[in-house]
Amino acid sequence: MALGNRMNQEETITLCKQGKDAWNAWAQNMLDERRALENSGAWSSTFDESTCIEIGENDCTDRWLVASKAVFKGFLSNDKFNQPLHLAGLVFPSDVHMENITFPHDLFVEKCEFFGALFASNINVQKFSSFKGCVFHQTVTFSGAQFALACSFKDTTFKERAGFRGTSFNKVAVFNNSTFEKAVDFCSATFNEGAQYKNVDFREISLFRSTDFDWFSEFTESQFGAGVSFDDAKFSNEARFNLVQFDKPATFRKSIFKDSAWFQGARFKHSCHFDAAKFSGETLFSNAFFQAEVSFENVIFLNPTSFED
């Protein structure tokens, strides 16, 4: 297939339409080329932390980085992708660009493996979307994205930083059984009809500051292996943290719980702070385990609260 030296939007879509086998044959060829460059000592690159982009430091590296990208965005700043996008089992050898795109149709990218960064900030998905079962080896950016209908990241692995700052989930968002190996940022995100984080493994810093959970939120049986902050978060419906394990400091300062808040059987193995939080509904810390410093300074409980074993 003649794809030239650069994958643009048209070439990316054309190769996708040829099917999984054709796409993955191209991807494997690109990965083999990179491995050969690395083994020969010809590969030279640096990583720009501010943009999350790998930059070539010589011609052969730069050519590979350009040729191996998958580009779903066009030349316009707010492009529209006028067809459903259903991708399953594809391998992406380098960066994937789909930022600033409006998807009027479904966006299904399932069980795919991303060896480069995924840039999906400010996308607007107006139908159903799914990234279920994907593996992201590099940075993922969904900051400012809008998901109009149900969205799934179930069984997904994030091996590097994941950014969902300011993302809007208008229907239920599912992250059950996923793993975040590096820092994740959900600050100022909005979940309008449910957030499901059941049995999620958060291994590094997790930020949910000023996040709005307008319907139920489910974190049951999840594990926070590093610090986590829900400071200034708002829970407008049931908040379920039953059997959650907090290995490092956990903070819920100034958080607002407008309905039931359940922390039954939660394990706080490090300090936890609920200072100035407000609990308006039934609050249950039954059988919770507090191993270190606990602070409930200036907390308001407006309904029955239980700390019984």
PDB file of C-alpha atoms in Angstrom:
ATOM      1  CA  MET A   1       0.000   0.000   0.000  1.00  0.00           C
ATOM      2  CA  ALA A   2       1.321   3.432  -0.849  1.00  0.00           C
ATOM      3  CA  LEU A   3       0.870   5.682   2.129  1.00  0.00           C
ATOM      4  CA  GLY A   4       3.637   8.124   1.414  1.00  0.00           C
ATOM      5  CA  ASN A   5       5.793   9.565   4.155  1.00  0.00           C
ATOM      6  CA  ARG A   6       2.997  10.920   6.308  1.00  0.00           C
ATOM      7  CA  MET A   7      -0.309   9.506   7.533  1.00  0.00           C
ATOM      8  CA  ASN A   8      -2.964  12.202   7.130  1.00  0.00           C
ATOM      9  CA  GLN A   9      -6.674  11.865   7.884  1.00  0.00           C
ATOM     10  CA  GLU A  10      -7.579  10.442   4.467  1.00  0.00           C
ATOM     11  CA  GLU A  11      -4.811   7.843   4.534  1.00  0.00           C
ATOM     12  CA  THR A  12      -5.624   6.850   8.127  1.00  0.00           C
ATOM     13  CA  ILE A  13      -9.280   6.248   7.262  1.00  0.00           C
ATOM     14  CA  THR A  14      -8.408   4.436   4.040  1.00  0.00           C
ATOM     15  CA  LEU A  15      -6.157   2.009   5.892  1.00  0.00           C
ATOM     16  CA  CYS A  16      -8.789   1.495   8.627  1.00  0.00           C
ATOM     17  CA  LYS A  17     -11.333   0.505   5.979  1.00  0.00           C
ATOM     18  CA  GLN A  18      -8.997  -2.225   4.737  1.00  0.00           C
ATOM     19  CA  GLY A  19      -9.613  -4.052   8.003  1.00  0.00           C
ATOM     20  CA  LYS A  20      -7.799  -5.178  11.117  1.00  0.00           C
ATOM     21  CA  ASP A  21      -5.296  -7.474   9.369  1.00  0.00           C
ATOM     22  CA  ALA A  22      -4.117  -4.815   6.927  1.00  0.00           C
ATOM     23  CA  TRP A  23      -3.883  -2.177   9.655  1.00  0.00           C
ATOM     24  CA  ASN A  24      -1.958  -4.388  12.059  1.00  0.00           C
ATOM     25  CA  ALA A  25       0.422  -5.545   9.314  1.00  0.00           C
ATOM     26  CA  TRP A  26       1.307  -1.891   8.704  1.00  0.00           C
ATOM     27  CA  ALA A  27       1.587  -1.253  12.462  1.00  0.00           C
ATOM     28  CA  GLN A  28       3.860  -4.252  13.009  1.00  0.00           C
ATOM     29  CA  ASN A  29       6.079  -3.137  10.135  1.00  0.00           C
ATOM     30  CA  MET A  30       6.405   0.307  11.743  1.00  0.00           C
ATOM     31  CA  LEU A  31       7.221  -1.205  15.144  1.00  0.00           C
ATOM     32  CA  ASP A  32       9.823  -3.471  13.533  1.00  0.00           C
ATOM     33  CA  GLU A  33      11.393  -0.441  11.841  1.00  0.00           C
ATOM     34  CA  ARG A  34      11.625   1.379  15.153  1.00  0.00           C
ATOM     35  CA  ARG A  35      13.144  -1.637  16.864  1.00  0.00           C
ATOM     36  CA  ALA A  36      15.742  -1.903  14.111  1.00  0.00           C
ATOM     37  CA  LEU A  37      16.637   1.778  14.496  1.00  0.00           C
ATOM     38  CA  GLU A  38      16.966   1.354  18.255  1.00  0.00           C
ATOM     39  CA  ASN A  39      19.080  -1.791  17.979  1.00  0.00           C
ATOM     40  CA  SER A  40      21.412  -0.160  15.465  1.00  0.00           C
ATOM     41  CA  GLY A  41      21.874   2.914  17.661  1.00  0.00           C
ATOM     42  CA  ALA A  42      20.366   5.180  15.005  1.00  0.00           C
ATOM     43  CA  TRP A  43      17.295   6.050  17.077  1.00  0.00           C
ATOM     44  CA  SER A  44      17.458   9.347  18.949  1.00  0.00           C
ATOM     45  CA  SER A  45      14.493  11.129  20.525  1.00  0.00           C
ATOM     46  CA  THR A  46      13.455  13.244  23.464  1.00  0.00           C
ATOM     47  CA  PHE A  47      10.118  13.609  25.214  1.00  0.00           C
ATOM     48  CA  ASP A  48       8.486  17.004  25.652  1.00  0.00           C
ATOM     49  CA  GLU A  49       6.712  16.836  29.033  1.00  0.00           C
ATOM     50  CA  SER A  50       4.633  19.945  28.332  1.00  0.00           C
ATOM     51  CA  THR A  51       3.091  18.607  25.116  1.00  0.00           C
ATOM     52  CA  CYS A  52       3.475  14.837  25.739  1.00  0.00           C
ATOM     53  CA  ILE A  53       5.067  14.534  22.300  1.00  0.00           C
ATOM     54  CA  GLU A  54       8.117  12.456  21.420  1.00  0.00           C
ATOM     55  CA  ILE A  55      10.469  14.521  19.259  1.00  0.00           C
ATOM     56  CA  GLY A  56      13.024  13.085  16.863  1.00  0.00           C
ATOM     57  CA  GLU A  57      16.605  14.330  17.209  1.00  0.00           C
ATOM     58  CA  ASN A  58      17.800  13.124  13.825  1.00  0.00           C
ATOM     59  CA  ASP A  59      16.283  12.641  10.365  1.00  0.00           C
ATOM     60  CA  CYS A  60      15.576   8.904  10.502  1.00  0.00           C
ATOM     61  CA  THR A  61      13.872   9.142  13.903  1.00  0.00           C
ATOM     62  CA  ASP A  62      11.846  12.153  12.859  1.00  0.00           C
ATOM     63  CA  ARG A  63      10.731  10.432   9.648  1.00  0.00           C
ATOM     64  CA  TRP A  64       9.543   7.395  11.605  1.00  0.00           C
ATOM     65  CA  LEU A  65       7.629   9.502  14.126  1.00  0.00           C
ATOM     66  CA  VAL A  66       5.845  11.362  11.323  1.00  0.00           C
ATOM     67  CA  ALA A  67       5.068   8.267   9.240  1.00  0.00           C
ATOM     68  CA  SER A  68       3.773   6.177  12.148  1.00  0.00           C
ATOM     69  CA  LYS A  69       1.134   8.582  13.477  1.00  0.00           C
ATOM     70  CA  ALA A  70      -2.580   7.902  13.034  1.00  0.00           C
ATOM     71  CA  VAL A  71      -4.439  11.115  12.266  1.00  0.00           C
ATOM     72  CA  PHE A  72      -8.226  11.219  12.540  1.00  0.00           C
ATOM     73  CA  LYS A  73      -8.396  15.008  12.723  1.00  0.00           C
ATOM     74  CA  GLY A  74      -8.396  17.175   9.614  1.00  0.00           C
ATOM     75  CA  PHE A  75      -6.979  20.609   9.022  1.00  0.00           C
ATOM     76  CA  LEU A  76      -9.825  22.492  10.701  1.00  0.00           C
ATOM     77  CA  SER A  77      -9.644  23.360  14.389  1.00  0.00           C
ATOM     78  CA  ASN A  78     -13.143  21.923  14.957  1.00  0.00           C
ATOM     79  CA  ASP A  79     -13.428  19.128  12.442  1.00  0.00           C
ATOM     80  CA  LYS A  80     -16.475  16.847  12.061  1.00  0.00           C
ATOM     81  CA  PHE A  81     -16.053  13.119  11.514  1.00  0.00           C
ATOM     82  CA  ASN A  82     -19.115  12.296   9.430  1.00  0.00           C
ATOM     83  CA  GLN A  83     -19.191   8.518   9.838  1.00  0.00           C
ATOM     84  CA  PRO A  84     -19.315   6.010  12.690  1.00  0.00           C
ATOM     85  CA  LEU A  85     -15.857   4.919  13.831  1.00  0.00           C
ATOM     86  CA  HIS A  86     -15.691   1.276  14.952  1.00  0.00           C
ATOM     87  CA  LEU A  87     -12.159   0.029  15.614  1.00  0.00           C
ATOM     88  CA  ALA A  88     -11.445  -3.275  17.353  1.00  0.00           C
ATOM     89  CA  GLY A  89      -8.164  -5.017  18.049  1.00  0.00           C
ATOM     90  CA  LEU A  90      -5.979  -2.496  16.241  1.00  0.00           C
ATOM     91  CA  VAL A  91      -2.383  -1.717  17.179  1.00  0.00           C
ATOM     92  CA  PHE A  92      -1.276   1.916  16.992  1.00  0.00           C
ATOM     93  CA  PRO A  93       2.536   2.105  16.776  1.00  0.00           C
ATOM     94  CA  SER A  94       2.809   5.801  17.610  1.00  0.00           C
ATOM     95  CA  ASP A  95       0.720   8.854  18.484  1.00  0.00           C
ATOM     96  CA  VAL A  96      -2.976   9.042  17.628  1.00  0.00           C
ATOM     97  CA  HIS A  97      -4.597  12.411  16.960  1.00  0.00           C
ATOM     98  CA  MET A  98      -8.343  12.866  17.283  1.00  0.00           C
ATOM     99  CA  GLU A  99      -8.435  16.088  19.306  1.00  0.00           C
ATOM    100  CA  ASN A 100     -10.987  18.850  18.592  1.00  0.00           C
ATOM    101  CA  ILE A 101     -13.223  16.544  16.519  1.00  0.00           C
ATOM    102  CA  THR A 102     -17.002  16.298  16.655  1.00  0.00           C
ATOM    103  CA  PHE A 103     -18.277  12.737  16.255  1.00  0.00           C
ATOM    104  CA  PRO A 104     -22.006  12.869  15.377  1.00  0.00           C
ATOM    105  CA  HIS A 105     -22.045   9.045  15.314  1.00  0.00           C
ATOM    106  CA  ASP A 106     -20.772   6.237  17.545  1.00  0.00           C
ATOM    107  CA  LEU A 107     -17.097   6.114  18.544  1.00  0.00           C
ATOM    108  CA  PHE A 108     -16.047   2.562  19.410  1.00  0.00           C
ATOM    109  CA  VAL A 109     -12.324   1.938  19.921  1.00  0.00           C
ATOM    110  CA  GLU A 110     -12.171  -1.381  21.754  1.00  0.00           C
ATOM    111  CA  LYS A 111      -9.371  -3.795  22.684  1.00  0.00           C
ATOM    112  CA  CYS A 112      -6.831  -1.660  20.861  1.00  0.00           C
ATOM    113  CA  GLU A 113      -3.215  -1.177  21.913  1.00  0.00           C
ATOM    114  CA  PHE A 114      -1.650   2.280  21.789  1.00  0.00           C
ATOM    115  CA  PHE A 115       2.163   2.462  21.822  1.00  0.00           C
ATOM    116  CA  GLY A 116       2.121   6.247  21.431  1.00  0.00           C
ATOM    117  CA  ALA A 117       0.124   8.999  23.088  1.00  0.00           C
ATOM    118  CA  LEU A 118      -3.583   9.479  22.466  1.00  0.00           C
ATOM    119  CA  PHE A 119      -4.591  13.113  21.929  1.00  0.00           C
ATOM    120  CA  ALA A 120      -8.367  13.399  22.312  1.00  0.00           C
ATOM    121  CA  SER A 121      -8.824  16.697  24.137  1.00  0.00           C
ATOM    122  CA  ASN A 122     -12.000  18.655  23.354  1.00  0.00           C
ATOM    123  CA  ILE A 123     -13.587  15.887  21.298  1.00  0.00           C
ATOM    124  CA  ASN A 124     -17.373  15.932  21.189  1.00  0.00           C
ATOM    125  CA  VAL A 125     -18.979  12.503  20.892  1.00  0.00           C
ATOM    126  CA  GLN A 126     -22.713  12.851  20.296  1.00  0.00           C
ATOM    127  CA  LYS A 127     -23.591   9.140  20.315  1.00  0.00           C
ATOM    128  CA  PHE A 128     -22.271   6.136  22.242  1.00  0.00           C
ATOM    129  CA  SER A 129     -18.551   5.789  22.884  1.00  0.00           C
ATOM    130  CA  SER A 130     -16.309   3.027  24.148  1.00  0.00           C
ATOM    131  CA  PHE A 131     -12.596   2.505  24.761  1.00  0.00           C
ATOM    132  CA  LYS A 132     -13.264  -0.775  26.572  1.00  0.00           C
ATOM    133  CA  GLY A 133     -10.352  -3.157  26.945  1.00  0.00           C
ATOM    134  CA  CYS A 134      -7.729  -0.833  25.468  1.00  0.00           C
ATOM    135  CA  VAL A 135      -4.111  -0.670  26.620  1.00  0.00           C
ATOM    136  CA  PHE A 136      -2.489   2.770  26.582  1.00  0.00           C
ATOM    137  CA  HIS A 137       1.306   2.611  26.908  1.00  0.00           C
ATOM    138  CA  GLN A 138       1.764   6.390  26.767  1.00  0.00           C
ATOM    139  CA  THR A 139      -0.069   9.529  27.867  1.00  0.00           C
ATOM    140  CA  VAL A 140      -3.812   9.819  27.290  1.00  0.00           C
ATOM    141  CA  THR A 141      -5.520  13.213  27.082  1.00  0.00           C
ATOM    142  CA  PHE A 142      -9.311  13.629  27.123  1.00  0.00           C
ATOM    143  CA  SER A 143      -9.308  17.021  28.833  1.00  0.00           C
ATOM    144  CA  GLY A 144     -12.333  19.105  27.905  1.00  0.00           C
ATOM    145  CA  ALA A 145     -13.971  16.232  26.031  1.00  0.00           C
ATOM    146  CA  GLN A 146     -17.765  15.896  25.885  1.00  0.00           C
ATOM    147  CA  PHE A 147     -19.524  12.533  25.839  1.00  0.00           C
ATOM    148  CA  ALA A 148     -23.251  12.963  25.156  1.00  0.00           C
ATOM    149  CA  LEU A 149     -24.304   9.338  25.724  1.00  0.00           C
ATOM    150  CA  ALA A 150     -23.004   6.352  27.693  1.00  0.00           C
ATOM    151  CA  CYS A 151     -19.229   6.021  27.686  1.00  0.00           C
ATOM    152  CA  SER A 152     -17.145   2.997  28.685  1.00  0.00           C
ATOM    153  CA  PHE A 153     -13.505   2.623  29.701  1.00  0.00           C
ATOM    154  CA  LYS A 154     -14.166  -0.740  31.354  1.00  0.00           C
ATOM    155  CA  ASP A 155     -11.202  -3.167  31.620  1.00  0.00           C
ATOM    156  CA  THR A 156      -8.832  -0.510  30.290  1.00  0.00           C
ATOM    157  CA  THR A 157      -5.169  -0.147  31.268  1.00  0.00           C
ATOM    158  CA  PHE A 158      -3.499   3.260  31.447  1.00  0.00           C
ATOM    159  CA  LYS A 159       0.257   2.747  31.797  1.00  0.00           C
ATOM    160  CA  GLU A 160       1.124   6.461  31.758  1.00  0.00           C
ATOM    161  CA  ARG A 161      -0.626   9.669  32.815  1.00  0.00           C
ATOM    162  CA  ALA A 162      -4.296  10.037  32.005  1.00  0.00           C
ATOM    163  CA  GLY A 163      -5.981  13.442  31.761  1.00  0.00           C
ATOM    164  CA  PHE A 164      -9.744  13.918  32.023  1.00  0.00           C
ATOM    165  CA  ARG A 165      -9.694  17.446  33.469  1.00  0.00           C
ATOM    166  CA  GLY A 166     -12.916  19.289  32.687  1.00  0.00           C
ATOM    167  CA  THR A 167     -14.407  16.349  30.797  1.00  0.00           C
ATOM    168  CA  SER A 168     -18.233  16.168  30.614  1.00  0.00           C
ATOM    169  CA  PHE A 169     -19.952  12.788  30.808  1.00  0.00           C
ATOM    170  CA  ASN A 170     -23.644  13.478  30.144  1.00  0.00           C
ATOM    171  CA  LYS A 171     -24.710   9.857  30.678  1.00  0.00           C
ATOM    172  CA  VAL A 172     -23.212   7.035  32.706  1.00  0.00           C
ATOM    173  CA  ALA A 173     -19.423   6.653  32.516  1.00  0.00           C
ATOM    174  CA  VAL A 174     -17.985   3.211  33.271  1.00  0.00           C
ATOM    175  CA  PHE A 175     -14.385   2.621  34.387  1.00  0.00           C
ATOM    176  CA  ASN A 176     -14.974  -0.694  36.207  1.00  0.00           C
ATOM    177  CA  ASN A 177     -11.993  -3.073  36.484  1.00  0.00           C
ATOM    178  CA  SER A 178      -9.574  -0.581  34.935  1.00  0.00           C
ATOM    179  CA  THR A 179      -6.006   0.178  36.007  1.00  0.00           C
ATOM    180  CA  PHE A 180      -4.311   3.554  36.229  1.00  0.00           C
ATOM    181  CA  GLU A 181      -0.587   2.864  36.652  1.00  0.00           C
ATOM    182  CA  LYS A 182       0.391   6.539  36.695  1.00  0.00           C
ATOM    183  CA  ALA A 183      -1.245   9.786  37.795  1.00  0.00           C
ATOM    184  CA  VAL A 184      -4.806  10.482  36.716  1.00  0.00           C
ATOM    185  CA  ASP A 185      -6.610  13.834  36.695  1.00  0.00           C
ATOM    186  CA  PHE A 186     -10.417  14.088  36.797  1.00  0.00           C
ATOM    187  CA  CYS A 187     -10.434  17.588  38.313  1.00  0.00           C
ATOM    188  CA  SER A 188     -13.509  19.681  37.395  1.00  0.00           C
ATOM    189  CA  ALA A 189     -14.994  16.800  35.416  1.00  0.00           C
ATOM    190  CA  THR A 190     -18.789  16.431  35.392  1.00  0.00           C
ATOM    191  CA  PHE A 191     -20.675  13.139  35.633  1.00  0.00           C
ATOM    192  CA  ASN A 192     -24.352  13.860  34.970  1.00  0.00           C
ATOM    193  CA  GLU A 193     -25.848  10.370  35.197  1.00  0.00           C
ATOM    194  CA  GLY A 194     -23.498   8.108  37.087  1.00  0.00           C
ATOM    195  CA  ALA A 195     -19.816   7.322  37.524  1.00  0.00           C
ATOM    196  CA  GLN A 196     -18.794   3.681  37.917  1.00  0.00           C
ATOM    197  CA  TYR A 197     -15.294   2.994  39.253  1.00  0.00           C
ATOM    198  CA  LYS A 198     -15.871  -0.417  40.790  1.00  0.00           C
ATOM    199  CA  ASN A 199     -12.726  -2.493  41.424  1.00  0.00           C
ATOM    200  CA  VAL A 200     -10.385   0.083  39.865  1.00  0.00           C
ATOM    201  CA  ASP A 201      -6.666   0.038  40.653  1.00  0.00           C
ATOM    202  CA  PHE A 202      -5.322   3.589  41.091  1.00  0.00           C
ATOM    203  CA  ARG A 203      -1.560   3.164  41.594  1.00  0.00           C
ATOM    204  CA  GLU A 204      -0.368   6.776  41.562  1.00  0.00           C
ATOM    205  CA  ILE A 205      -1.762  10.201  42.479  1.00  0.00           C
ATOM    206  CA  SER A 206      -5.483  10.464  41.693  1.00  0.00           C
ATOM    207  CA  LEU A 207      -7.189  13.847  41.525  1.00  0.00           C
ATOM    208  CA  PHE A 208     -10.946  14.403  41.660  1.00  0.00           C
ATOM    209  CA  ARG A 209     -10.846  17.995  42.948  1.00  0.00           C
ATOM    210  CA  SER A 210     -13.949  20.096  42.219  1.00  0.00           C
ATOM    211  CA  THR A 211     -15.482  17.166  40.351  1.00  0.00           C
ATOM    212  CA  ASP A 212     -19.293  17.090  40.086  1.00  0.00           C
ATOM    213  CA  PHE A 213     -21.019  13.749  40.524  1.00  0.00           C
ATOM    214  CA  ASP A 214     -24.606  14.720  39.704  1.00  0.00           C
ATOM    215  CA  TRP A 215     -25.959  11.182  39.987  1.00  0.00           C
ATOM    216  CA  PHE A 216     -24.676   8.095  41.806  1.00  0.00           C
ATOM    217  CA  SER A 217     -20.942   7.435  42.089  1.00  0.00           C
ATOM    218  CA  GLU A 218     -19.541   3.960  42.670  1.00  0.00           C
ATOM    219  CA  PHE A 219     -15.973   3.323  43.886  1.00  0.00           C
ATOM    220  CA  THR A 220     -16.693   0.040  45.687  1.00  0.00           C
ATOM    221  CA  GLU A 221     -13.703  -2.311  46.110  1.00  0.00           C
ATOM    222  CA  SER A 222     -11.278   0.057  44.388  1.00  0.00           C
ATOM    223  CA  GLN A 223      -7.745   0.626  45.635  1.00  0.00           C
ATOM    224  CA  PHE A 224      -5.874   3.920  45.812  1.00  0.00           C
ATOM    225  CA  GLY A 225      -2.188   3.029  46.050  1.00  0.00           C
ATOM    226  CA  ALA A 226      -1.035   6.655  46.273  1.00  0.00           C
ATOM    227  CA  GLY A 227      -2.540   9.923  47.429  1.00  0.00           C
ATOM    228  CA  VAL A 228      -6.067  10.804  46.347  1.00  0.00           C
ATOM    229  CA  SER A 229      -7.950  14.081  46.574  1.00  0.00           C
ATOM    230  CA  PHE A 230     -11.701  14.645  46.400  1.00  0.00           C
ATOM    231  CA  ASP A 231     -11.370  18.163  47.818  1.00  0.00           C
ATOM    232  CA  ASP A 232     -14.307  20.415  46.867  1.00  0.00           C
ATOM    233  CA  ALA A 233     -16.014  17.548  45.032  1.00  0.00           C
ATOM    234  CA  LYS A 234     -19.823  17.517  44.961  1.00  0.00           C
ATOM    235  CA  PHE A 235     -21.785  14.278  45.271  1.00  0.00           C
ATOM    236  CA  SER A 236     -25.451  15.007  44.488  1.00  0.00           C
ATOM    237  CA  ASN A 237     -26.647  11.413  44.793  1.00  0.00           C
ATOM    238  CA  GLU A 238     -25.429   8.217  46.443  1.00  0.00           C
ATOM    239  CA  ALA A 239     -21.658   8.026  46.906  1.00  0.00           C
ATOM    240  CA  ARG A 240     -20.404   4.492  47.450  1.00  0.00           C
ATOM    241  CA  PHE A 241     -16.892   3.926  48.796  1.00  0.00           C
ATOM    242  CA  ASN A 242     -17.598   0.549  50.422  1.00  0.00           C
ATOM    243  CA  LEU A 243     -14.538  -1.716  50.823  1.00  0.00           C
ATOM    244  CA  VAL A 244     -12.255   0.866  49.199  1.00  0.00           C
ATOM    245  CA  GLN A 245      -8.611   0.719  50.292  1.00  0.00           C
ATOM    246  CA  PHE A 246      -6.709   3.982  50.708  1.00  0.00           C
ATOM    247  CA  ASP A 247      -2.983   3.161  51.047  1.00  0.00           C
ATOM    248  CA  LYS A 248      -1.800   6.783  51.185  1.00  0.00           C
ATOM    249  CA  PRO A 249      -3.325  10.137  52.271  1.00  0.00           C
ATOM    250  CA  ALA A 250      -6.937  10.637  51.245  1.00  0.00           C
ATOM    251  CA  THR A 251      -8.583  14.046  51.393  1.00  0.00           C
ATOM    252  CA  PHE A 252     -12.248  15.026  51.098  1.00  0.00           C
ATOM    253  CA  ARG A 253     -11.860  18.613  52.351  1.00  0.00           C
ATOM    254  CA  LYS A 254     -14.930  20.800  51.692  1.00  0.00           C
ATOM    255  CA  SER A 255     -16.623  17.989  49.781  1.00  0.00           C
ATOM    256  CA  ILE A 256     -20.412  18.061  49.663  1.00  0.00           C
ATOM    257  CA  PHE A 257     -22.445  14.864  49.988  1.00  0.00           C
ATOM    258  CA  LYS A 258     -26.090  15.689  49.259  1.00  0.00           C
ATOM    259  CA  ASP A 259     -27.351  12.109  49.577  1.00  0.00           C
ATOM    260  CA  SER A 260     -26.162   8.878  51.173  1.00  0.00           C
ATOM    261  CA  ALA A 261     -22.422   8.446  51.662  1.00  0.00           C
ATOM    262  CA  TRP A 262     -21.257   4.888  52.265  1.00  0.00           C
ATOM    263  CA  PHE A 263     -17.738   4.065  53.448  1.00  0.00           C
ATOM    264  CA  GLN A 264     -18.624   0.689  54.967  1.00  0.00           C
ATOM    265  CA  GLY A 265     -15.565  -1.508  55.360  1.00  0.00           C
ATOM    266  CA  ALA A 266     -13.269   1.104  53.822  1.00  0.00           C
ATOM    267  CA  ARG A 267      -9.626   0.864  54.902  1.00  0.00           C
ATOM    268  CA  PHE A 268      -7.712   4.096  55.497  1.00  0.00           C
ATOM    269  CA  LYS A 269      -4.111   2.917  55.927  1.00  0.00           C
ATOM    270  CA  HIS A 270      -2.722   6.460  55.988  1.00  0.00           C
ATOM    271  CA  SER A 271      -4.075   9.846  57.048  1.00  0.00           C
ATOM    272  CA  CYS A 272      -7.509  10.948  55.891  1.00  0.00           C
ATOM    273  CA  HIS A 273      -9.087  14.393  56.072  1.00  0.00           C
ATOM    274  CA  PHE A 274     -12.771  15.276  55.757  1.00  0.00           C
ATOM    275  CA  ASP A 275     -12.344  18.802  57.150  1.00  0.00           C
ATOM    276  CA  ALA A 276     -15.277  21.138  56.416  1.00  0.00           C
ATOM    277  CA  ALA A 277     -17.126  18.452  54.441  1.00  0.00           C
ATOM    278  CA  LYS A 278     -20.922  18.422  54.540  1.00  0.00           C
ATOM    279  CA  PHE A 279     -22.965  15.219  54.743  1.00  0.00           C
ATOM    280  CA  SER A 280     -26.688  15.802  54.114  1.00  0.00           C
ATOM    281  CA  GLY A 281     -27.860  12.184  53.842  1.00  0.00           C
ATOM    282  CA  GLU A 282     -27.286   8.944  55.714  1.00  0.00           C
ATOM    283  CA  THR A 283     -23.555   8.485  56.309  1.00  0.00           C
ATOM    284  CA  LEU A 284     -22.081   5.063  57.080  1.00  0.00           C
ATOM    285  CA  PHE A 285     -18.510   4.381  58.174  1.00  0.00           C
ATOM    286  CA  SER A 286     -19.515   1.021  59.674  1.00  0.00           C
ATOM    287  CA  ASN A 287     -16.573  -1.407  59.931  1.00  0.00           C
ATOM    288  CA  ALA A 288     -14.245   1.195  58.426  1.00  0.00           C
ATOM    289  CA  PHE A 289     -10.608   0.853  59.469  1.00  0.00           C
ATOM    290  CA  PHE A 290      -8.568   3.943  60.333  1.00  0.00           C
ATOM    291  CA  GLN A 291      -4.877   3.134  60.743  1.00  0.00           C
ATOM    292  CA  ALA A 292      -3.448   6.673  60.944  1.00  0.00           C
ATOM    293  CA  GLU A 293      -4.477  10.279  61.530  1.00  0.00           C
ATOM    294  CA  VAL A 294      -8.153  11.067  60.957  1.00  0.00           C
ATOM    295  CA  SER A 295      -9.610  14.568  60.814  1.00  0.00           C
ATOM    296  CA  PHE A 296     -13.292  15.525  60.744  1.00  0.00           C
ATOM    297  CA  GLU A 297     -12.771  19.120  61.820  1.00  0.00           C
ATOM    298  CA  ASN A 298     -15.772  21.378  61.125  1.00  0.00           C
ATOM    299  CA  VAL A 299     -17.664  18.574  59.391  1.00  0.00           C
ATOM    300  CA  ILE A 300     -21.462  18.904  59.216  1.00  0.00           C
ATOM    301  CA  PHE A 301     -23.622  15.771  59.568  1.00  0.00           C
ATOM    302  CA  LEU A 302     -27.305  16.527  58.927  1.00  0.00           C
ATOM    303  CA  ASN A 303     -28.647  12.964  59.142  1.00  0.00           C
ATOM    304  CA  PRO A 304     -27.851   9.696  60.956  1.00  0.00           C
ATOM    305  CA  THR A 305     -24.188   8.759  60.911  1.00  0.00           C
ATOM    306  CA  SER A 306     -22.685   5.461  61.964  1.00  0.00           C
ATOM    307  CA  PHE A 307     -19.117   4.502  62.848  1.00  0.00           C
ATOM    308  CA  GLU A 308     -20.132   1.210  64.480  1.00  0.00           C
ATOM    309  CA  ASP A 309     -18.203  -2.002  63.882  1.00  0.00           C
TER     310      ASP A 309
END
